Structures are given as C-alpha cells and as structure tokens.
C-alpha cells in the first residue's frame, strides 16, 4: 500500500502490542487468517442506530443502541421508533419527558429521519459496510480458534433467547488502542470504495464521496452467519448475523431439521412443531424418510464438534465470519447515503400513547381507515 493510500495524517491510530496470552493468541490467529484469506468480498451496507449524550459532546465515542444488522435505513429507523415509544410508555418520569419522546416518535412515523436529539441524547442512523475475507479459491473465512464459543454448547430449542445479541453494549471508539494487525487492517481499509460497472452511478459517486467526507474507519467486532452454495455457484447468505459461531451453528441445526423439510415439502407447514427431520410424523413415505435422514445426519455432524461446514442434498452450508466497518468523519459515524434505498416508507408502528402514558388500542393507526 502506498503512503498516499494510508489515509490522512490527522487520523492517527493508537497501537498496543499484545502482551497477555489470550491477546497474543488472537493476534496470531489474525496473522494466520490474513495469510490464508487475503482478499475481501464486500456484501453491502447494514444499518443500525448509535447514540451520544450531552455529557460526551465533543468526544468521538458513540454507543450502539440498535444493532448494526438491518438491511436498509428504514428498518433501523423503525427500530428507533419502537425504542423511543416503549421508553415513553415505560420509562418517562414526567409528562414533559413523555411529550419529548412522543414528538420524536411522531417524526419517525412520517419522515425519513436519520438523526435527532431527544432529552439531550443524540441518535443517529449509522451505516456499516459488511465484508468477509476469502481465500484464493473463493472460500469464505470460517470462525477463528479464538472467536468466542461456549464451554458447553446448548442445543435446546429456547437457548437462543439467552444468547448475547449482536452489538449489545458496543462502544464505538475510534481512539481505542488496537493490536498491530487490527491497526494495519483499519488503515488498509480507509480507501475502500465501490468500483466496477455493476454499480449504478449514484452508488459509485456516494462511495467515492464518503472516502473524503468520512476518511477514517472503525472495525466492528466479528459476527457470524450461515452461507450456502449449490454446485459451483456463488455463496449466498442463509441467515442474519449472530453474535457467536455457536449461535449460527444452532441456527443452521434448526434450518436443516425443521425449516428445510418444510421448505422442501417433506413435512407440511401445518404439522406439529415437534415434527422435524429427527422426529418423523407417522405415515412418512419411504422417499421422504430417506431425504429427511440426510438432513438429520448433516445436522448431527454439525453437533458432533465445532464443525463449520456440512453438506446435504448437494448444498454446502458453512458458518462464515462476517466483518463490518463504519466510516468515520469529523462529526462521528457515517449515516445513510443518498443512494441507499429502503424497502418501505415510514409508518405508524404502535397504538397512540398519550402524555399521561395511557395506550389507546381502540384508535385506528395510520394504516387503518377510520370507521
């Protein structure tokens, strides 16, 4: 990388040499990964919400309050809408506080709001770029040995409810010290921008402009998801992001034993929830039993150890290691770009809540005509 590509000198990076055994092991894992997976595959943007209170104005630290996993800006705005509505309902200590929160909700119900300040707290919809490391054969990186794993894997149906959420409590601090390899990756990714004829002109222009307006980047903690491929086709995502590799593995176990049989027509959608590839319904045909057995055996191989890849019916399923970066400028993390699109418009999401905290369930929402 040239000196010109290394980023502006006004964006220094603090480097801390790992001294603890765990830190040293993680750095060694990162070095091995960089050697074996030297290219990047960029999937596209993800969105969430970060906040900063008035006591920290002028600092560079923000905190994630809505996980940066949403596929479009409006999904993140909707999540902020719900968060503020429930805060008004359950936490407001006075009519004045509730009025301020409800005013913000009203804006989010009708406007494409990417930043607002409520009761001294600044909220911003933030944009991250999701990418993965790939090897010379196009293989997507799997979890590293030092990525977090439970000591005793829990495969029970309700285990996901107790799992950590992606970005839970995450502080975004571009001034925090990094290990040497983390610092090198951060500096190397500062010039990252879309290129090629496959992107519309506005997307390319916005991407190039973001490198100038938000010249620094912040690397977010790794997350994990299922990717799948049939034959020689490309890898495609098969799940949302999970906080740990085991959460993704448990999601794949459910997909293979419960969802895939229903998607393939091997088990009716209206069958009892306890019926799956491991627990067959009475009257299953010989052909369906054979197909279900292949799915169950793949799921059993997944459970046999810390496996990251299984195959069933010609499809390879892999637990992939996802990485995300936030572009960072003088005023903090980057928000949505003009060329970022949403799948839906702002809307009323909850019943009317009055200033006294009473919920009016019997009133029509913005999506329902008055009778």
Short mmCIF file of C-alpha atoms in Angstrom, two decimals:
data_model
loop_
_atom_site.label_atom_id
_atom_site.label_comp_id
_atom_site.label_asym_id
_atom_site.label_seq_id
_atom_site.Cartn_x
_atom_site.Cartn_y
_atom_site.Cartn_z
CA UNK A 1 0.00 0.00 0.00
CA UNK A 2 1.36 3.40 -0.92
CA UNK A 3 1.84 6.25 1.54
CA UNK A 4 -0.91 8.11 -0.28
CA UNK A 5 -3.35 5.25 0.41
CA UNK A 6 -2.56 5.12 4.12
CA UNK A 7 -5.12 7.79 4.98
CA UNK A 8 -4.87 11.37 6.20
CA UNK A 9 -2.26 12.07 8.86
CA UNK A 10 -4.88 13.82 11.03
CA UNK A 11 -6.47 10.44 11.76
CA UNK A 12 -3.84 8.68 13.91
CA UNK A 13 -4.28 5.11 15.15
CA UNK A 14 -3.18 4.08 18.64
CA UNK A 15 -1.36 0.74 18.59
CA UNK A 16 -0.93 -1.52 21.61
CA UNK A 17 1.33 -4.56 21.44
CA UNK A 18 -0.47 -7.66 22.81
CA UNK A 19 1.18 -8.95 25.99
CA UNK A 20 -1.49 -11.17 27.55
CA UNK A 21 -1.56 -14.81 26.33
CA UNK A 22 -5.15 -14.55 25.02
CA UNK A 23 -4.39 -11.32 23.16
CA UNK A 24 -1.25 -12.84 21.68
CA UNK A 25 -3.22 -15.90 20.52
CA UNK A 26 -5.85 -13.69 18.89
CA UNK A 27 -3.13 -11.74 17.10
CA UNK A 28 -1.56 -14.99 15.87
CA UNK A 29 -4.99 -16.12 14.60
CA UNK A 30 -5.38 -12.82 12.77
CA UNK A 31 -1.96 -13.26 11.15
CA UNK A 32 -2.85 -16.78 10.00
CA UNK A 33 -6.18 -15.53 8.61
CA UNK A 34 -4.51 -12.68 6.74
CA UNK A 35 -2.11 -15.15 5.13
CA UNK A 36 -4.76 -17.68 4.09
CA UNK A 37 -7.63 -15.27 3.26
CA UNK A 38 -6.01 -12.28 1.62
CA UNK A 39 -8.93 -10.96 -0.47
CA UNK A 40 -12.21 -9.35 0.53
CA UNK A 41 -15.77 -9.90 -0.64
CA UNK A 42 -17.99 -6.90 0.08
CA UNK A 43 -21.64 -7.80 0.64
CA UNK A 44 -23.09 -4.32 1.06
CA UNK A 45 -24.39 -1.94 3.71
CA UNK A 46 -26.00 -2.67 7.04
CA UNK A 47 -27.73 -0.13 9.28
CA UNK A 48 -28.31 0.44 12.97
CA UNK A 49 -28.55 3.31 15.45
CA UNK A 50 -25.87 4.83 17.70
CA UNK A 51 -26.30 7.44 20.42
CA UNK A 52 -24.24 10.04 22.24
CA UNK A 53 -25.44 12.02 25.26
CA UNK A 54 -24.80 15.68 26.01
CA UNK A 55 -22.16 14.82 28.63
CA UNK A 56 -19.91 13.42 25.89
CA UNK A 57 -20.36 16.06 23.19
CA UNK A 58 -17.03 16.77 21.56
CA UNK A 59 -15.80 13.23 22.22
CA UNK A 60 -15.52 10.64 19.48
CA UNK A 61 -17.22 7.81 21.37
CA UNK A 62 -20.73 6.68 20.45
CA UNK A 63 -22.72 3.68 21.68
CA UNK A 64 -24.78 1.26 19.60
CA UNK A 65 -28.40 1.15 20.72
CA UNK A 66 -29.90 -0.63 17.68
CA UNK A 67 -27.68 -3.43 16.34
CA UNK A 68 -26.00 -2.65 13.03
CA UNK A 69 -27.55 -5.63 11.23
CA UNK A 70 -30.53 -4.15 9.39
CA UNK A 71 -30.70 -4.38 5.61
CA UNK A 72 -32.00 -0.86 4.91
CA UNK A 73 -32.12 2.52 6.66
CA UNK A 74 -35.87 2.42 7.32
CA UNK A 75 -35.58 -0.80 9.31
CA UNK A 76 -33.14 0.97 11.64
CA UNK A 77 -35.46 4.00 11.86
CA UNK A 78 -38.36 1.70 12.71
CA UNK A 79 -36.30 0.07 15.47
CA UNK A 80 -35.53 3.52 16.89
CA UNK A 81 -39.22 4.41 16.63
CA UNK A 82 -40.12 1.37 18.77
CA UNK A 83 -37.33 2.00 21.23
CA UNK A 84 -38.46 5.59 21.87
CA UNK A 85 -42.16 4.59 22.02
CA UNK A 86 -41.51 1.98 24.71
CA UNK A 87 -39.24 4.39 26.54
CA UNK A 88 -42.13 6.89 26.59
CA UNK A 89 -44.52 4.18 27.78
CA UNK A 90 -42.35 2.51 30.42
CA UNK A 91 -39.57 4.88 31.47
CA UNK A 92 -40.68 8.51 31.15
CA UNK A 93 -40.69 10.18 34.57
CA UNK A 94 -42.88 13.14 33.66
CA UNK A 95 -45.32 14.44 31.08
CA UNK A 96 -42.54 16.67 29.74
CA UNK A 97 -40.24 13.71 29.12
CA UNK A 98 -43.03 11.68 27.56
CA UNK A 99 -44.03 14.62 25.34
CA UNK A 100 -40.47 14.95 24.02
CA UNK A 101 -40.20 11.22 23.30
CA UNK A 102 -43.59 11.12 21.58
CA UNK A 103 -42.66 14.12 19.42
CA UNK A 104 -39.64 12.16 18.17
CA UNK A 105 -41.84 9.12 17.52
CA UNK A 106 -44.26 11.27 15.53
CA UNK A 107 -41.43 12.45 13.28
CA UNK A 108 -40.19 8.89 12.77
CA UNK A 109 -43.70 7.83 11.76
CA UNK A 110 -43.83 10.26 8.84
CA UNK A 111 -40.29 11.38 7.94
CA UNK A 112 -37.05 9.78 6.78
CA UNK A 113 -35.18 10.90 9.90
CA UNK A 114 -31.55 9.85 10.16
CA UNK A 115 -30.61 11.97 13.17
CA UNK A 116 -32.49 13.58 16.04
CA UNK A 117 -31.82 14.77 19.57
CA UNK A 118 -34.24 13.83 22.36
CA UNK A 119 -33.82 14.88 26.01
CA UNK A 120 -30.17 15.66 25.47
CA UNK A 121 -29.35 12.39 23.71
CA UNK A 122 -28.28 12.43 20.09
CA UNK A 123 -29.45 9.47 17.99
CA UNK A 124 -28.07 8.69 14.53
CA UNK A 125 -28.85 6.00 11.99
CA UNK A 126 -25.42 4.64 11.10
CA UNK A 127 -24.20 2.77 8.04
CA UNK A 128 -21.67 -0.07 8.09
CA UNK A 129 -20.10 -1.98 5.22
CA UNK A 130 -20.29 -5.77 5.60
CA UNK A 131 -17.48 -7.83 4.13
CA UNK A 132 -15.78 -11.18 4.52
CA UNK A 133 -12.28 -12.46 3.90
CA UNK A 134 -11.90 -15.04 1.12
CA UNK A 135 -9.10 -17.34 0.07
CA UNK A 136 -7.64 -17.84 -3.40
CA UNK A 137 -10.41 -20.32 -4.26
CA UNK A 138 -13.23 -18.01 -3.20
CA UNK A 139 -13.79 -19.78 0.10
CA UNK A 140 -15.25 -17.51 2.79
CA UNK A 141 -13.41 -17.38 6.11
CA UNK A 142 -14.84 -19.52 8.90
CA UNK A 143 -14.63 -18.71 12.64
CA UNK A 144 -11.16 -18.49 14.14
CA UNK A 145 -10.00 -20.70 17.05
CA UNK A 146 -10.02 -17.70 19.40
CA UNK A 147 -13.51 -16.48 18.46
CA UNK A 148 -15.88 -16.83 21.45
CA UNK A 149 -17.51 -20.23 21.94
CA UNK A 150 -19.49 -21.56 24.95
CA UNK A 151 -17.72 -24.09 27.14
CA UNK A 152 -20.79 -26.33 26.95
CA UNK A 153 -22.81 -25.94 23.72
CA UNK A 154 -26.53 -25.57 24.37
CA UNK A 155 -28.71 -27.06 21.64
CA UNK A 156 -32.04 -26.72 23.44
CA UNK A 157 -34.87 -25.05 21.45
CA UNK A 158 -35.02 -21.98 23.71
CA UNK A 159 -31.28 -21.44 24.01
CA UNK A 160 -31.28 -18.59 21.50
CA UNK A 161 -33.33 -16.43 23.86
CA UNK A 162 -30.43 -16.41 26.30
CA UNK A 163 -27.69 -15.81 23.73
CA UNK A 164 -25.90 -12.46 23.50
CA UNK A 165 -27.23 -10.05 20.92
CA UNK A 166 -25.06 -8.67 18.18
CA UNK A 167 -23.54 -5.30 19.20
CA UNK A 168 -25.07 -5.47 22.69
CA UNK A 169 -23.47 -2.67 24.74
CA UNK A 170 -20.96 -1.93 21.99
CA UNK A 171 -18.99 1.32 22.37
CA UNK A 172 -17.73 2.82 19.12
CA UNK A 173 -14.41 4.44 19.99
CA UNK A 174 -12.05 5.21 17.10
CA UNK A 175 -9.38 6.31 19.59
CA UNK A 176 -9.23 2.95 21.40
CA UNK A 177 -5.82 1.23 21.08
CA UNK A 178 -5.62 -1.59 18.55
CA UNK A 179 -3.31 -4.54 18.06
CA UNK A 180 -0.76 -4.18 15.23
CA UNK A 181 -2.79 -6.31 12.81
CA UNK A 182 -6.05 -4.57 13.67
CA UNK A 183 -4.38 -1.22 13.06
CA UNK A 184 -2.96 -2.40 9.75
CA UNK A 185 -6.39 -3.63 8.61
CA UNK A 186 -8.03 -0.38 9.63
CA UNK A 187 -5.52 1.76 7.74
CA UNK A 188 -5.65 -0.53 4.70
CA UNK A 189 -9.45 -0.24 4.52
CA UNK A 190 -9.63 3.55 4.69
CA UNK A 191 -9.62 3.89 0.87
CA UNK A 192 -12.27 1.16 0.41
CA UNK A 193 -14.88 2.28 -2.11
CA UNK A 194 -17.17 0.60 -4.62
CA UNK A 195 -15.88 0.22 -8.15
CA UNK A 196 -16.90 -1.51 -11.36
CA UNK A 197 -19.69 -1.29 -13.89
CA UNK A 198 -22.04 -3.42 -11.80
CA UNK A 199 -22.88 -0.48 -9.54
CA UNK A 200 -25.18 2.40 -10.54
CA UNK A 201 -23.53 5.77 -10.99
CA UNK A 202 -25.06 7.36 -7.86
CA UNK A 203 -23.80 4.45 -5.73
CA UNK A 204 -20.25 4.88 -7.07
CA UNK A 205 -20.37 8.65 -6.57
CA UNK A 206 -21.64 8.35 -3.00
CA UNK A 207 -19.00 5.76 -2.19
CA UNK A 208 -16.16 7.92 -3.51
CA UNK A 209 -17.56 10.96 -1.69
CA UNK A 210 -17.72 9.02 1.59
CA UNK A 211 -13.98 8.36 1.48
CA UNK A 212 -13.47 12.14 1.52
CA UNK A 213 -16.21 13.08 4.00
CA UNK A 214 -15.54 10.17 6.39
CA UNK A 215 -11.86 9.36 5.83
CA UNK A 216 -11.35 7.11 8.85
CA UNK A 217 -12.91 3.70 9.51
CA UNK A 218 -13.75 1.79 12.66
CA UNK A 219 -13.73 -2.00 12.64
CA UNK A 220 -16.65 -3.62 14.45
CA UNK A 221 -16.47 -6.98 16.28
CA UNK A 222 -16.83 -10.05 14.12
CA UNK A 223 -20.26 -11.61 13.73
CA UNK A 224 -21.30 -14.95 12.23
CA UNK A 225 -23.85 -16.21 9.73
CA UNK A 226 -24.77 -19.15 7.54
CA UNK A 227 -23.73 -19.07 3.90
CA UNK A 228 -24.66 -21.74 1.39
CA UNK A 229 -23.67 -22.83 -2.08
CA UNK A 230 -25.02 -25.39 -4.55
CA UNK A 231 -22.57 -26.89 -7.03
CA UNK A 232 -20.12 -24.34 -8.37
CA UNK A 233 -22.47 -21.43 -7.77
CA UNK A 234 -21.70 -18.41 -5.63
CA UNK A 235 -22.05 -18.32 -1.87
CA UNK A 236 -25.30 -16.72 -0.69
CA UNK A 237 -26.35 -15.71 2.83
CA UNK A 238 -28.65 -18.13 4.59
CA UNK A 239 -29.23 -16.28 7.87
CA UNK A 240 -28.85 -12.99 9.65
CA UNK A 241 -25.84 -12.12 11.77
CA UNK A 242 -25.29 -13.89 15.08
CA UNK A 243 -23.07 -12.85 18.00
CA UNK A 244 -21.20 -16.17 18.21
CA UNK A 245 -20.30 -19.02 15.91
CA UNK A 246 -22.34 -21.39 18.07
CA UNK A 247 -25.45 -19.23 17.67
CA UNK A 248 -25.02 -19.51 13.89
CA UNK A 249 -24.39 -23.25 14.20
CA UNK A 250 -27.55 -23.71 16.27
CA UNK A 251 -29.50 -21.68 13.70
CA UNK A 252 -28.21 -24.00 10.97
CA UNK A 253 -29.18 -27.06 13.01
CA UNK A 254 -32.76 -25.72 13.20
CA UNK A 255 -32.76 -24.86 9.49
CA UNK A 256 -31.65 -28.35 8.48
CA UNK A 257 -34.01 -30.25 10.75
CA UNK A 258 -37.10 -28.01 10.87
CA UNK A 259 -37.18 -25.38 8.13
CA UNK A 260 -35.63 -27.26 5.19
CA UNK A 261 -38.01 -30.24 5.50
CA UNK A 262 -40.98 -27.87 5.33
CA UNK A 263 -39.49 -25.80 2.51
CA UNK A 264 -38.87 -28.98 0.51
CA UNK A 265 -42.40 -30.26 1.12
CA UNK A 266 -41.17 -33.23 3.16
CA UNK A 267 -43.11 -32.07 6.23
CA UNK A 268 -46.31 -30.00 5.97
CA UNK A 269 -46.11 -26.46 7.30
CA UNK A 270 -49.14 -27.13 9.49
CA UNK A 271 -47.56 -30.21 11.09
CA UNK A 272 -46.97 -30.23 14.83
CA UNK A 273 -43.94 -28.10 15.76
CA UNK A 274 -42.23 -31.10 17.34
CA UNK A 275 -42.11 -32.92 14.00
CA UNK A 276 -38.75 -32.46 12.27
CA UNK A 277 -36.08 -34.45 10.43
CA UNK A 278 -35.11 -36.19 13.67
CA UNK A 279 -38.67 -36.80 14.87
CA UNK A 280 -40.77 -38.06 11.98
CA UNK A 281 -44.51 -38.00 11.73
CA UNK A 282 -46.48 -41.20 11.38
CA UNK A 283 -47.16 -42.10 7.77
CA UNK A 284 -43.99 -40.62 6.30
CA UNK A 285 -43.20 -42.13 2.92
CA UNK A 286 -40.06 -44.14 2.31
CA UNK A 287 -38.77 -41.47 -0.07
CA UNK A 288 -39.36 -38.63 2.38
CA UNK A 289 -37.75 -40.62 5.20
CA UNK A 290 -34.57 -41.01 3.14
CA UNK A 291 -34.42 -37.30 2.34
CA UNK A 292 -35.12 -36.33 5.93
CA UNK A 293 -32.44 -38.72 7.16
CA UNK A 294 -29.83 -36.96 5.01
CA UNK A 295 -30.77 -33.60 6.55
CA UNK A 296 -30.75 -35.05 10.07
CA UNK A 297 -27.34 -36.66 9.54
CA UNK A 298 -25.91 -33.34 8.35
CA UNK A 299 -27.28 -31.65 11.46
CA UNK A 300 -25.85 -34.42 13.65
CA UNK A 301 -22.39 -33.87 12.11
CA UNK A 302 -22.78 -30.21 13.00
CA UNK A 303 -23.43 -31.15 16.62
CA UNK A 304 -20.59 -33.66 16.81
CA UNK A 305 -17.96 -30.97 17.31
CA UNK A 306 -17.17 -27.40 16.45
CA UNK A 307 -17.93 -28.06 12.81
CA UNK A 308 -18.18 -25.14 10.42
CA UNK A 309 -19.36 -26.89 7.26
CA UNK A 310 -21.78 -29.67 6.30
CA UNK A 311 -23.40 -30.81 3.06
CA UNK A 312 -26.87 -32.15 2.34
CA UNK A 313 -28.72 -32.71 -0.93
CA UNK A 314 -25.94 -31.08 -2.96
CA UNK A 315 -25.86 -27.86 -0.93
CA UNK A 316 -22.87 -26.91 1.19
CA UNK A 317 -23.68 -24.97 4.35
CA UNK A 318 -20.88 -23.03 6.05
CA UNK A 319 -20.61 -20.91 9.19
CA UNK A 320 -18.91 -17.76 7.94
CA UNK A 321 -17.11 -15.00 9.80
CA UNK A 322 -18.60 -11.63 8.90
CA UNK A 323 -16.78 -8.35 9.37
CA UNK A 324 -18.13 -4.81 9.33
CA UNK A 325 -16.62 -1.37 9.16
CA UNK A 326 -18.09 2.04 9.91
CA UNK A 327 -16.77 5.05 8.06
CA UNK A 328 -15.92 7.89 10.45
CA UNK A 329 -15.70 11.62 9.92
CA UNK A 330 -15.20 14.79 11.98
CA UNK A 331 -18.76 14.53 13.32
CA UNK A 332 -18.74 10.81 14.04
CA UNK A 333 -20.03 7.69 12.25
CA UNK A 334 -21.40 7.85 8.72
CA UNK A 335 -25.16 7.82 8.21
CA UNK A 336 -27.14 6.54 5.22
CA UNK A 337 -26.10 7.75 1.78
CA UNK A 338 -28.49 9.34 -0.74
CA UNK A 339 -28.26 6.22 -2.92
CA UNK A 340 -29.17 3.83 -0.08
CA UNK A 341 -32.72 2.62 -0.60
CA UNK A 342 -35.36 1.29 1.78
CA UNK A 343 -37.92 -1.45 1.29
CA UNK A 344 -40.76 0.57 2.81
CA UNK A 345 -41.80 4.03 3.95
CA UNK A 346 -42.13 5.42 7.48
CA UNK A 347 -45.37 4.35 9.18
CA UNK A 348 -47.24 4.30 12.47
CA UNK A 349 -45.99 1.21 14.31
CA UNK A 350 -47.74 1.37 17.68
CA UNK A 351 -51.07 2.42 19.19
CA UNK A 352 -51.44 6.02 20.26
CA UNK A 353 -49.80 6.81 23.59
CA UNK A 354 -50.97 9.96 25.34
CA UNK A 355 -48.95 12.28 27.57
CA UNK A 356 -50.26 10.54 30.69
CA UNK A 357 -48.87 7.20 29.49
CA UNK A 358 -52.20 5.63 28.55
CA UNK A 359 -52.26 3.40 25.46
CA UNK A 360 -55.29 3.79 23.18
CA UNK A 361 -55.68 0.42 21.48
CA UNK A 362 -59.12 1.15 20.07
CA UNK A 363 -57.98 4.02 17.84
CA UNK A 364 -57.00 3.38 14.19
CA UNK A 365 -53.34 3.61 13.25
CA UNK A 366 -52.07 5.39 10.17
CA UNK A 367 -52.52 2.16 8.15
CA UNK A 368 -56.18 1.70 9.09
CA UNK A 369 -59.10 3.78 7.80
CA UNK A 370 -61.34 5.29 10.46
CA UNK A 371 -64.77 3.72 10.59
#
